[in-house]
CSV table of C-alpha atoms in Angstrom, one decimal:
chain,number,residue,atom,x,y,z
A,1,UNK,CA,20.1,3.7,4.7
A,2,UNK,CA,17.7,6.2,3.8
A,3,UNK,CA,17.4,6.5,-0.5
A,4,UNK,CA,17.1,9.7,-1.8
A,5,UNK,CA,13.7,10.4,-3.7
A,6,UNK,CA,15.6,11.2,-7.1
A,7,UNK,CA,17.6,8.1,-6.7
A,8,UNK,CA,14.7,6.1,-6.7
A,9,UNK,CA,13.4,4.5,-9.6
A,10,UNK,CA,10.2,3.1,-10.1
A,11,UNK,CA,9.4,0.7,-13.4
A,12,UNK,CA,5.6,-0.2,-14.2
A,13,UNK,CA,3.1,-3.2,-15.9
A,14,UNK,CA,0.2,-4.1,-16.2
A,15,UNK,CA,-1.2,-7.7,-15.3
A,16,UNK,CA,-0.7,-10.8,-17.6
A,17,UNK,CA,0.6,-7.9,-20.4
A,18,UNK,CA,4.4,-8.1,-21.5
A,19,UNK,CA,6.8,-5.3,-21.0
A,20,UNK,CA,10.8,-5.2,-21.9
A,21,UNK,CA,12.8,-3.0,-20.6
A,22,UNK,CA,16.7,-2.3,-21.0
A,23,UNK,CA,19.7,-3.3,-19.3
A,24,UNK,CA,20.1,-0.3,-17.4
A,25,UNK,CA,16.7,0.2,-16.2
A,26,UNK,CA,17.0,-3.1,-13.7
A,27,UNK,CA,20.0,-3.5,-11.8
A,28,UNK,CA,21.2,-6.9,-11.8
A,29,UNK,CA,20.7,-7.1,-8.0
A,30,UNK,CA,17.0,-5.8,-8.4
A,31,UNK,CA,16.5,-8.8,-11.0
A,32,UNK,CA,18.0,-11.6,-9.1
A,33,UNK,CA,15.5,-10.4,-5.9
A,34,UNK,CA,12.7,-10.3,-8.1
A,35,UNK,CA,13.2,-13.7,-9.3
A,36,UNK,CA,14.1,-15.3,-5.9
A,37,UNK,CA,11.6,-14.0,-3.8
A,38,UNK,CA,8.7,-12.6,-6.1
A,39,UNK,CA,8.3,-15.7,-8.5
A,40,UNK,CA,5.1,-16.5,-7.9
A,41,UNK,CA,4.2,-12.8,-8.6
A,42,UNK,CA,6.5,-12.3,-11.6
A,43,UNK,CA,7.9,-13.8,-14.6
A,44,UNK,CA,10.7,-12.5,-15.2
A,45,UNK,CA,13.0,-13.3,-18.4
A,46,UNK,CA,16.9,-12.7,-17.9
A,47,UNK,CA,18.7,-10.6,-21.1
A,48,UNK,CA,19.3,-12.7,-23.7
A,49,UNK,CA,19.9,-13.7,-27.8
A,50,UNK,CA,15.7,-14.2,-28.1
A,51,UNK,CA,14.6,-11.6,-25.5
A,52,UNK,CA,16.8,-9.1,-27.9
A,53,UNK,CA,19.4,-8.5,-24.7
A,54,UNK,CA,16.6,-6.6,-23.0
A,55,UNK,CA,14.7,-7.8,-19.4
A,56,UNK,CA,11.5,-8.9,-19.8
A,57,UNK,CA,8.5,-8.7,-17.0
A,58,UNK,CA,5.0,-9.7,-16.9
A,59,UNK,CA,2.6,-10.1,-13.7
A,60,UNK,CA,0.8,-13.5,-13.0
A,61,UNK,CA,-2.7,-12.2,-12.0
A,62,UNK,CA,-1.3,-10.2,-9.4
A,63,UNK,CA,-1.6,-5.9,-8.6
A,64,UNK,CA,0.4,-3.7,-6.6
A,65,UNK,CA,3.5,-2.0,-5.1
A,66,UNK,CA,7.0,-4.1,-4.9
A,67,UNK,CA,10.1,-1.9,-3.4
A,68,UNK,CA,12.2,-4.7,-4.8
A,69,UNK,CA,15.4,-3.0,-3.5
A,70,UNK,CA,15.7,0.5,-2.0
A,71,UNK,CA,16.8,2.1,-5.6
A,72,UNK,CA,13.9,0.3,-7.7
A,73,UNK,CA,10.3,-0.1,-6.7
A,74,UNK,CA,8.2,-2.3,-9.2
A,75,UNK,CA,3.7,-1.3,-10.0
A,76,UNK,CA,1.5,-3.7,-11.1
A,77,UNK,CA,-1.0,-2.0,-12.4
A,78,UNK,CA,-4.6,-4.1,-12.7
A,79,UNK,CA,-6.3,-4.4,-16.4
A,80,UNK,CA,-9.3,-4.1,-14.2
A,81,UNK,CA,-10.6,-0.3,-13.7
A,82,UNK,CA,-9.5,1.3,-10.3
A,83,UNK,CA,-13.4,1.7,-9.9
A,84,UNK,CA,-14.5,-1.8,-10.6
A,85,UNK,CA,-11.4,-3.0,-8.4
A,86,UNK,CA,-12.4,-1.1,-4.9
A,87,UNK,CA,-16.8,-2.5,-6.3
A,88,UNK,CA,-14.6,-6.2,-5.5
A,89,UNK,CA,-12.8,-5.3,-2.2
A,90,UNK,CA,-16.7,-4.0,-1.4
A,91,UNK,CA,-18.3,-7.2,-1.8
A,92,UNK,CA,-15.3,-9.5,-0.8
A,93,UNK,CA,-14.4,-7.2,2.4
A,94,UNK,CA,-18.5,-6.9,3.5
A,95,UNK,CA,-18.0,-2.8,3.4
A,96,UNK,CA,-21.1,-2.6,1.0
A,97,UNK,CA,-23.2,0.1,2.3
A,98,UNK,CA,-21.1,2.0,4.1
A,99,UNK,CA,-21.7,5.9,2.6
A,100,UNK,CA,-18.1,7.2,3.9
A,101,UNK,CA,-16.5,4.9,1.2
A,102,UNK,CA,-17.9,6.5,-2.2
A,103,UNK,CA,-15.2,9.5,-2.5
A,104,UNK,CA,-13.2,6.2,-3.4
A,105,UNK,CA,-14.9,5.4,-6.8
A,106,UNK,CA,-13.3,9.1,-7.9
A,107,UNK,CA,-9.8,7.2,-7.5
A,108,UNK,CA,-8.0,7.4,-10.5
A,109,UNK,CA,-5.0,4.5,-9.7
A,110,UNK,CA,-3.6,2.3,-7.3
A,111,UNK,CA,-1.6,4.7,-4.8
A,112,UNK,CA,-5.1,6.9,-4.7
A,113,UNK,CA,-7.2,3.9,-4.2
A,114,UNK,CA,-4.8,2.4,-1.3
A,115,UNK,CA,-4.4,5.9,0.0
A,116,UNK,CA,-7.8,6.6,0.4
A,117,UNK,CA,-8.3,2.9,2.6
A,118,UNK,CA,-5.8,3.7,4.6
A,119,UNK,CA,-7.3,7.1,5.2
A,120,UNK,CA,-10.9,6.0,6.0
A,121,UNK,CA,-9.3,3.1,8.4
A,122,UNK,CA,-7.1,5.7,10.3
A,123,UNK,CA,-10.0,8.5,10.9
A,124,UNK,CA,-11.9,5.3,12.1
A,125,UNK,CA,-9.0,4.4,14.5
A,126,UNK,CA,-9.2,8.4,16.1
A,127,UNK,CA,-12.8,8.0,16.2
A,128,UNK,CA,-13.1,5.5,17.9
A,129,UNK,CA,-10.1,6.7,20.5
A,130,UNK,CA,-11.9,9.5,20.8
A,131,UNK,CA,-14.9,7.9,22.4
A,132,UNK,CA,-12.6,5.0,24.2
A,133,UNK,CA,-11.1,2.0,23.2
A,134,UNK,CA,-13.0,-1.7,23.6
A,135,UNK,CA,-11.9,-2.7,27.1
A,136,UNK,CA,-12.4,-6.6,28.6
A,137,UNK,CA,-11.4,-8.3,31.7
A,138,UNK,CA,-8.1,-10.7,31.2
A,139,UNK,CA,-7.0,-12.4,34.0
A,140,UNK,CA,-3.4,-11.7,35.2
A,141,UNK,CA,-1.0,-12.8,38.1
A,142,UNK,CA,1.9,-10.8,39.4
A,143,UNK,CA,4.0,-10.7,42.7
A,144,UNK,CA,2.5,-7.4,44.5
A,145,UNK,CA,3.5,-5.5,47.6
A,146,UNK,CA,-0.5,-5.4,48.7
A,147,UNK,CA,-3.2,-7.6,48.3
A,148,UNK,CA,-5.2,-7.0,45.0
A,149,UNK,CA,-7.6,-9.8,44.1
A,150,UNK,CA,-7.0,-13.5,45.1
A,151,UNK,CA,-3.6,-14.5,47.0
A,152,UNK,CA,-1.7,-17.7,46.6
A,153,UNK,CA,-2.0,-19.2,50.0
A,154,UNK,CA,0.2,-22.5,48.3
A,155,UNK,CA,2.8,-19.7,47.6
A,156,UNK,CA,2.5,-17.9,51.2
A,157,UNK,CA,2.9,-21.1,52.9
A,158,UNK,CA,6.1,-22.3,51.0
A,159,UNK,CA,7.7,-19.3,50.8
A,160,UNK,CA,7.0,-17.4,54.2
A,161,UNK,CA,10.1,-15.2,53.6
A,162,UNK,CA,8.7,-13.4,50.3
A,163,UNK,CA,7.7,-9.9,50.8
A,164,UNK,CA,6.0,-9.6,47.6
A,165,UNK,CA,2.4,-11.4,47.4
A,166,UNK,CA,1.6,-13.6,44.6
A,167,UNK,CA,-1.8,-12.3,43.3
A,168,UNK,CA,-4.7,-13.3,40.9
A,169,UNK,CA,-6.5,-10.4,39.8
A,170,UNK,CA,-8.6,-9.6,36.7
A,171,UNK,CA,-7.3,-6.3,35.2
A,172,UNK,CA,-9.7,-4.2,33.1
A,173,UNK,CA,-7.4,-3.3,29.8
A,174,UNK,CA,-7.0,-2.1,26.3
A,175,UNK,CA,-4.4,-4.6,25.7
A,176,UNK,CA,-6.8,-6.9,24.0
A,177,UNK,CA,-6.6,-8.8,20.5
A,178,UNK,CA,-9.7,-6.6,19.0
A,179,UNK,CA,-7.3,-3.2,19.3
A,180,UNK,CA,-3.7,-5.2,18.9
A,181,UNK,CA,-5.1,-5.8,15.2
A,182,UNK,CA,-6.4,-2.0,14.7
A,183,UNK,CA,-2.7,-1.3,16.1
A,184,UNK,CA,-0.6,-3.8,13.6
A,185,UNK,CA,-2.4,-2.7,10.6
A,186,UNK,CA,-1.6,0.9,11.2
A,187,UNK,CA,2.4,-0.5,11.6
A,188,UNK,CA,2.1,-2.1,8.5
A,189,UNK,CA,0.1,0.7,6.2
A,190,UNK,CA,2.9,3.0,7.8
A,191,UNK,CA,5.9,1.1,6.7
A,192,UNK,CA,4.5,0.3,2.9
A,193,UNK,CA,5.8,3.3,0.8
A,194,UNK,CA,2.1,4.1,-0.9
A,195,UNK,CA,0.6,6.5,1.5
A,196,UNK,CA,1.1,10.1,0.6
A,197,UNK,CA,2.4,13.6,2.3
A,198,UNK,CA,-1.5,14.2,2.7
A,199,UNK,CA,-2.1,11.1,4.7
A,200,UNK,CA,1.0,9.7,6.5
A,201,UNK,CA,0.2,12.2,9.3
A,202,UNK,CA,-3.4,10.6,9.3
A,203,UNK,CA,-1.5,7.3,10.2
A,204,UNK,CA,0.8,8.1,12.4
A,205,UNK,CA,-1.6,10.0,14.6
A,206,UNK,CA,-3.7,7.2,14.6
A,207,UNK,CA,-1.1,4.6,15.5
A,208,UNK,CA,0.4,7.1,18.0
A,209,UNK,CA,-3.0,7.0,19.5
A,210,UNK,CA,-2.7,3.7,20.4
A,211,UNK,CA,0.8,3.5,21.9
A,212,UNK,CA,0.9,3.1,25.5
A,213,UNK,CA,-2.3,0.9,25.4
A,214,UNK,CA,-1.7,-1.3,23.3
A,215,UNK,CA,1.0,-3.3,22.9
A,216,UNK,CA,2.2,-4.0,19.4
A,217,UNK,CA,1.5,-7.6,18.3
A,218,UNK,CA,2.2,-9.5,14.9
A,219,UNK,CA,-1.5,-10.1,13.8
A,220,UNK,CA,-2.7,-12.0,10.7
A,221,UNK,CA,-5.8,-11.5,8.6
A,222,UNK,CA,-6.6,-14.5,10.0
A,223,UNK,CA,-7.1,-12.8,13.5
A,224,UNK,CA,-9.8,-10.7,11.3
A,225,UNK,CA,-12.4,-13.5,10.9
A,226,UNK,CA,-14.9,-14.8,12.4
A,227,UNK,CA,-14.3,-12.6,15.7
A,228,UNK,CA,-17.7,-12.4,18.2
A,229,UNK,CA,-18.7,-8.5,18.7
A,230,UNK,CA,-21.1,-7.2,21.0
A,231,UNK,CA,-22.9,-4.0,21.7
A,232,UNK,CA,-19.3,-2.3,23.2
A,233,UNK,CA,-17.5,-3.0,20.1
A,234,UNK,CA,-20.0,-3.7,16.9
A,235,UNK,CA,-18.5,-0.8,15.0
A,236,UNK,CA,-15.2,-3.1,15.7
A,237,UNK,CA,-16.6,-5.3,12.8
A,238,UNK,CA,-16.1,-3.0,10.2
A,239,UNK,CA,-12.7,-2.0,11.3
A,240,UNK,CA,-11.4,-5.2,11.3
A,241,UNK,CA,-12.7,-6.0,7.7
A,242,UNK,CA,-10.2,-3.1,6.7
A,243,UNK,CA,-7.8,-4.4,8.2
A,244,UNK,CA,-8.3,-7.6,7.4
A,245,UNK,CA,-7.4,-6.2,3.8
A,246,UNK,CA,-4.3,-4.8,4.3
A,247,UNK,CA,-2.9,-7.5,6.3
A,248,UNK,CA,-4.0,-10.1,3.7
A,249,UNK,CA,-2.0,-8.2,0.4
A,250,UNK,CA,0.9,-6.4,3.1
A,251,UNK,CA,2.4,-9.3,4.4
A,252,UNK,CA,5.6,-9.2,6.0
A,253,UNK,CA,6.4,-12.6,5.6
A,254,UNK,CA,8.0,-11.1,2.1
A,255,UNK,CA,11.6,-11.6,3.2
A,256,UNK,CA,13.1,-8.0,1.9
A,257,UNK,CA,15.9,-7.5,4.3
A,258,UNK,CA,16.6,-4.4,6.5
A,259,UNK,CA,14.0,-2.4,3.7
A,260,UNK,CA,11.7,0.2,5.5
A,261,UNK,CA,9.3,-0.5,3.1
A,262,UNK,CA,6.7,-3.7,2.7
A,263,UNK,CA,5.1,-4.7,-0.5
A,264,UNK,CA,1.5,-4.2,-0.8
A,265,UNK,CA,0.1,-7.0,-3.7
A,266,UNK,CA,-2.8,-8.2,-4.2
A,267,UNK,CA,-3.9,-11.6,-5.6
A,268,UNK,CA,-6.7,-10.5,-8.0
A,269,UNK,CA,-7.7,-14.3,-8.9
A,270,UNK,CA,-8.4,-14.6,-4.6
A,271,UNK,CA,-10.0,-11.1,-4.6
A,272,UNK,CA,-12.0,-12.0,-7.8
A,273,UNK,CA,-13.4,-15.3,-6.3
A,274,UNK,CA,-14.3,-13.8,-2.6
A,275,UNK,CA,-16.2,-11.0,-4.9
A,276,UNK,CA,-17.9,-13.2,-6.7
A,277,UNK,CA,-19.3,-15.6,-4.1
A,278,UNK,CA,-19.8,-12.6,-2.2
A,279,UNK,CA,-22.0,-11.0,-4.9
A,280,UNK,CA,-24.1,-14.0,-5.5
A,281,UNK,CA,-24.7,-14.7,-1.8
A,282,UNK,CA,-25.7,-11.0,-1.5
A,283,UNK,CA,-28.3,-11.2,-5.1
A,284,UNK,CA,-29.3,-15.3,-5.5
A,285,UNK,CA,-32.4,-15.4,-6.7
A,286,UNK,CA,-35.7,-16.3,-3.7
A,287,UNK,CA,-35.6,-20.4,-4.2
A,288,UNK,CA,-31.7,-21.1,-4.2
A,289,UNK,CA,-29.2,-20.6,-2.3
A,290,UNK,CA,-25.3,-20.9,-3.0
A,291,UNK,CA,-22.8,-22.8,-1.1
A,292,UNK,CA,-19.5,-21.1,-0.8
A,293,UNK,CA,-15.8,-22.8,-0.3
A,294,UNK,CA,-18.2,-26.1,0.0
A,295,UNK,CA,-16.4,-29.4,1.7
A,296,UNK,CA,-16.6,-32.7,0.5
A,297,UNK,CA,-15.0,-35.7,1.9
A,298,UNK,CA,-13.5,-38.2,-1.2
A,299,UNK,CA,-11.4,-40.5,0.7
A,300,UNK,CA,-10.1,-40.6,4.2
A,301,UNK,CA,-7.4,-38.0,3.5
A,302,UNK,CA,-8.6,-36.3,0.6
A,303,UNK,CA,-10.9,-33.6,0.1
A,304,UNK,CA,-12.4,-31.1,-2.5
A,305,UNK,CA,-12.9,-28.0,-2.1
A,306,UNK,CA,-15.2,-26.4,-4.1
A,307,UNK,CA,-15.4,-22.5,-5.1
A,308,UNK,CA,-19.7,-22.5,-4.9
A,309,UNK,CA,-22.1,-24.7,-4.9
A,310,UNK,CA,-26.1,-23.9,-6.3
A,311,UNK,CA,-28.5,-25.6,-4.5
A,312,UNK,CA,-32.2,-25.6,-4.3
A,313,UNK,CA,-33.7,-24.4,-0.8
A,314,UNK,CA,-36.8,-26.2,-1.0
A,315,UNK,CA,-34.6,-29.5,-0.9
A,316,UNK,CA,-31.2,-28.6,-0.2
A,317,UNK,CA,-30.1,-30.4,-3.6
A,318,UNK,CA,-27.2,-29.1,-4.9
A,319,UNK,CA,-27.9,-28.0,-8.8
A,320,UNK,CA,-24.3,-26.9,-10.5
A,321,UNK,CA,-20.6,-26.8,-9.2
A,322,UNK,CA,-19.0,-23.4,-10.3
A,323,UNK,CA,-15.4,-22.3,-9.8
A,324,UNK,CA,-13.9,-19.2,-10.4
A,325,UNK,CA,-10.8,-18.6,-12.7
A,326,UNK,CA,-9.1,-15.7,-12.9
A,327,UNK,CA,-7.1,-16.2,-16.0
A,328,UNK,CA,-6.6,-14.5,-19.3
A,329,UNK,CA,-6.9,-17.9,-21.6
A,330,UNK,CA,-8.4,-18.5,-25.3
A,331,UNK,CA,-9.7,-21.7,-24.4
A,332,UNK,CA,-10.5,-23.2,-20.7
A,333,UNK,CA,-7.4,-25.8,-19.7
A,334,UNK,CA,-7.8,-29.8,-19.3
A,335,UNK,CA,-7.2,-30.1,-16.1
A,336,UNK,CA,-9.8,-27.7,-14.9
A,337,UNK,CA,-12.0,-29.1,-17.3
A,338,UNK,CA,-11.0,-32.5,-15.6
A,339,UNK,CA,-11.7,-30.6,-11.8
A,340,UNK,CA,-15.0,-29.7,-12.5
A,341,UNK,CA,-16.0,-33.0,-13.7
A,342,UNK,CA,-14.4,-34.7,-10.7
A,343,UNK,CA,-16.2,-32.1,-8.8
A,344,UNK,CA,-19.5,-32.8,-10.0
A,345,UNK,CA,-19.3,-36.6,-9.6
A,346,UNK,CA,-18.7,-36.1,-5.9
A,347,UNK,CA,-21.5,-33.9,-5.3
A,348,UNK,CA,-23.8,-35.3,-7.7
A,349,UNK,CA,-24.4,-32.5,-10.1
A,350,UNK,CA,-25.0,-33.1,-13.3
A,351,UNK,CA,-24.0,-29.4,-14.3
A,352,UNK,CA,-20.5,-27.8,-13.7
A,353,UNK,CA,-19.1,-23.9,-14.7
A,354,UNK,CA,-16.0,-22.5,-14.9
A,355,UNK,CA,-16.5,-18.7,-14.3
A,356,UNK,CA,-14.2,-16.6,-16.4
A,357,UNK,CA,-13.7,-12.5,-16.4
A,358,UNK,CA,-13.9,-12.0,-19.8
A,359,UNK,CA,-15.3,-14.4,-22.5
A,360,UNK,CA,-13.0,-17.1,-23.7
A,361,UNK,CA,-12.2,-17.1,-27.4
A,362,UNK,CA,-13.5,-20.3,-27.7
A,363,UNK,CA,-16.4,-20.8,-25.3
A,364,UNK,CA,-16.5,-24.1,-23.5
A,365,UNK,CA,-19.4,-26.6,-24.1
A,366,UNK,CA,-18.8,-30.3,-23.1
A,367,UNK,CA,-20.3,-33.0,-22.0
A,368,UNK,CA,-18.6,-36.3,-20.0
A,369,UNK,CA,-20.7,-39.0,-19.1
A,370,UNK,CA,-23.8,-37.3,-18.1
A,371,UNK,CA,-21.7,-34.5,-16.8
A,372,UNK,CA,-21.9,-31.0,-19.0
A,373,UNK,CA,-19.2,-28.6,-18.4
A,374,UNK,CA,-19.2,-24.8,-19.8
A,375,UNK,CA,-18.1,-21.6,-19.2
A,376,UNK,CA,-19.6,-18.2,-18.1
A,377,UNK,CA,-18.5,-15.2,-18.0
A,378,UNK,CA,-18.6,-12.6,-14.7
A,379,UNK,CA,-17.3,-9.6,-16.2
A,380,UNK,CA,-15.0,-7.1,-14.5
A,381,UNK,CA,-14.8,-4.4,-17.3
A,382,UNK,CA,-18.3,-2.6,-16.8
A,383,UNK,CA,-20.4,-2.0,-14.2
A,384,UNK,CA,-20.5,-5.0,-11.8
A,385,UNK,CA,-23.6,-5.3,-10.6
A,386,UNK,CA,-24.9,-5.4,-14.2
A,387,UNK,CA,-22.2,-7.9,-15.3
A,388,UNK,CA,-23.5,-10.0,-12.2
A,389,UNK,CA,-27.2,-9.9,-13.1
A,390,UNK,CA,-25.9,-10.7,-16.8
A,391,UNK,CA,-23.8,-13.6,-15.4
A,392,UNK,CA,-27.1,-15.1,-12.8
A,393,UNK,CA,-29.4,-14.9,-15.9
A,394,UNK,CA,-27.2,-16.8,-18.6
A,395,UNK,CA,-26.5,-19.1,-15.4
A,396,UNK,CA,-30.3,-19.9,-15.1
A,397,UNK,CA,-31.1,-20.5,-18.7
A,398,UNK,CA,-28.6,-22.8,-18.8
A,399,UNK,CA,-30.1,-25.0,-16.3
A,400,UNK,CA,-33.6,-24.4,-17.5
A,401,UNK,CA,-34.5,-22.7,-14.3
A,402,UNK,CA,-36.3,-19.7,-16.0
């Protein structure tokens, strides 16, 4: 059923902030949808004596677009700046560089910034259908009335009376996982309810493109990584990274019904931790190196895994454990504390950090054992490549490296 634009009402917050609203302003349908499927997302606090009969919301580290039912569509708005957010997906996605992506720092919120992604990766699409699609080899077998690659004989023997020839052939096709991913995306961007009059056409050219050769597959951002390219489809690469973006915060795993519309969210505490180890691989000073999502074995079915590792490239020594917390705290929690130490016994370290966004209220300074534990800051609020130099230098006079 198709819901008419002034019908639709759309409610807004902003991450890890508070916001009431009144009884009438969520349905009681929308409110039981939000809690049962978007939990993890959302708190949200049911009308009653304490919350002053009133609905109360608030994000858990999370940004984005909800159609929570086809009447009400929740935003989560990011406490991070719109510029500073698409400086992350940079870093985090690998599209640093790339000179066609700086009209998006002029993006002034959320629909503009996903609008504009979805804009870039569409023209990209028609570009690259304009000079032809990647095409391999796959090998295919089908019952033919002539002779096209290898026959059957077995088949031809046992089954004289069969007009149609069984043949093994190699086709040269379209059909292959490198477009079926350019060709998914599209489905997805064009069934979220963010892109605008000015680029919905954009999209739907672009998938429409596609149609007839390539058939339409469920791809994950999985299917994104770690992909081989080769001098026919290099400019593949940066395609998929896109994509790779929408499909990781456009999931239609979201179980919304018969909705035409998908939610688009993103989980800033992931985002924040790929841009971080992203930045530091990218600007680690010449003499170290960092480890990033490092693997260590602790019993036979047990294993850390550990946000970054600094080690020393001269000996391969690993220096400090860091991990990444995207949390808006006072004071760092015990059990992380208790992580990092466990963290650094495993690996040896003697050093340990818990990166933070903004500076906790009361700074963390420890020390277990021989094990000190303490927190830096990253910051997300200025200009990131300053807040990054800012974070690598505190880093290095804390170990006495400089």
């Amino acid at each position: 059923m198709d819901i008419n634009p002034a019908q639709l009402r759309v409610i807004e917050i902003i991450e890890y902030e508070n916001k009431s609203f009144t009884l009438d302003e969520i349905p009681d349908s929308a409110a039981v949808e939000l809690y049962e499927k978007y939990k993890t997302q959302v708190d949200i606090e049911f009308p009653t004596y304490t919350t002053r009969n009133r609905w109360k919301l608030k994000a858990k580290g999370w940004v984005g677009y909800i159609p929570v039912t086809p009447e009400l569509h929740l935003k989560i708005n990011p406490k991070v700046p719109i510029q500073n957010l698409f400086g992350m997906l940079e870093y985090a996605y690998n599209l640093k560089g790339f000179r066609f992506l700086e009209g998006l720092m002029d993006c002034e919120s959320l629909e503009d910034f996903y609008n504009n992604l979805a804009h870039i990766l569409a023209d990209k699409i028609l570009e690259r259908c304009r000079k032809g699609l990647y095409r391999t080899y796959l090998p295919k077998t089908q019952q033919l009335s002539y002779v096209r690659g290898r026959l059957d004989v077995q088949q031809i023997i046992q089954k004289p009376w069969n007009v149609k020839l069984k043949c093994n052939y190699e086709e040269h096709t379209a059909d292959v996982k490198e477009n079926q991913i350019l060709a998914w995306t599209l489905y997805i961007i064009g069934r979220s309810s963010l892109c605008s009059e000015r680029v919905s056409p954009t999209i739907r050219k672009a998938y429409h493109a596609l149609q007839g050769l390539v058939t339409l597959q469920p791809c994950s951002a999985e299917d994104c990584i770690a992909r081989q390219y080769n001098r026919l489809n290099e400019d593949y690469e940066l395609l998929h990274n896109f994509c790779r973006f929408f499909l990781e915060n456009s999931s239609p795993s979201y179980e919304i019904g018969n909705y035409k519309t998908l939610p688009f969210i993103v989980d800033m505490g992931h985002l924040y931790e790929f841009f971080v180890a992203e930045w530091l691989k990218k600007n680690t000073p010449q003499g170290y190196f960092f480890k990033q999502q490092y693997t260590t074995e602790i019993s036979q079915n047990r294993q850390f895994i550990i946000d970054l590792l600094l080690c020393d490239a001269a000996t391969g020594k690993a220096i400090a454990v860091l991990d990444t917390k995207y949390k808006a705290l006072e004071q760092a929690v015990n059990t992380d504390i208790h992580q990092m130490i466990s963290y650094a016994n495993t690996t040896k370290c003697s050093q340990a950090f818990l990166i933070y966004p903004k500076d906790l209220t009361q700074p963390l300074d420890i020390k277990s054992d021989e094990i000190r534990v303490r927190s830096l800051t990253f910051s997300l609020d200025d200009n990131l490549d300053r807040a990054g130099q800012t974070f690598l230098k505190n880093l290095f006079l804390f170990l006495e490296l400089i």
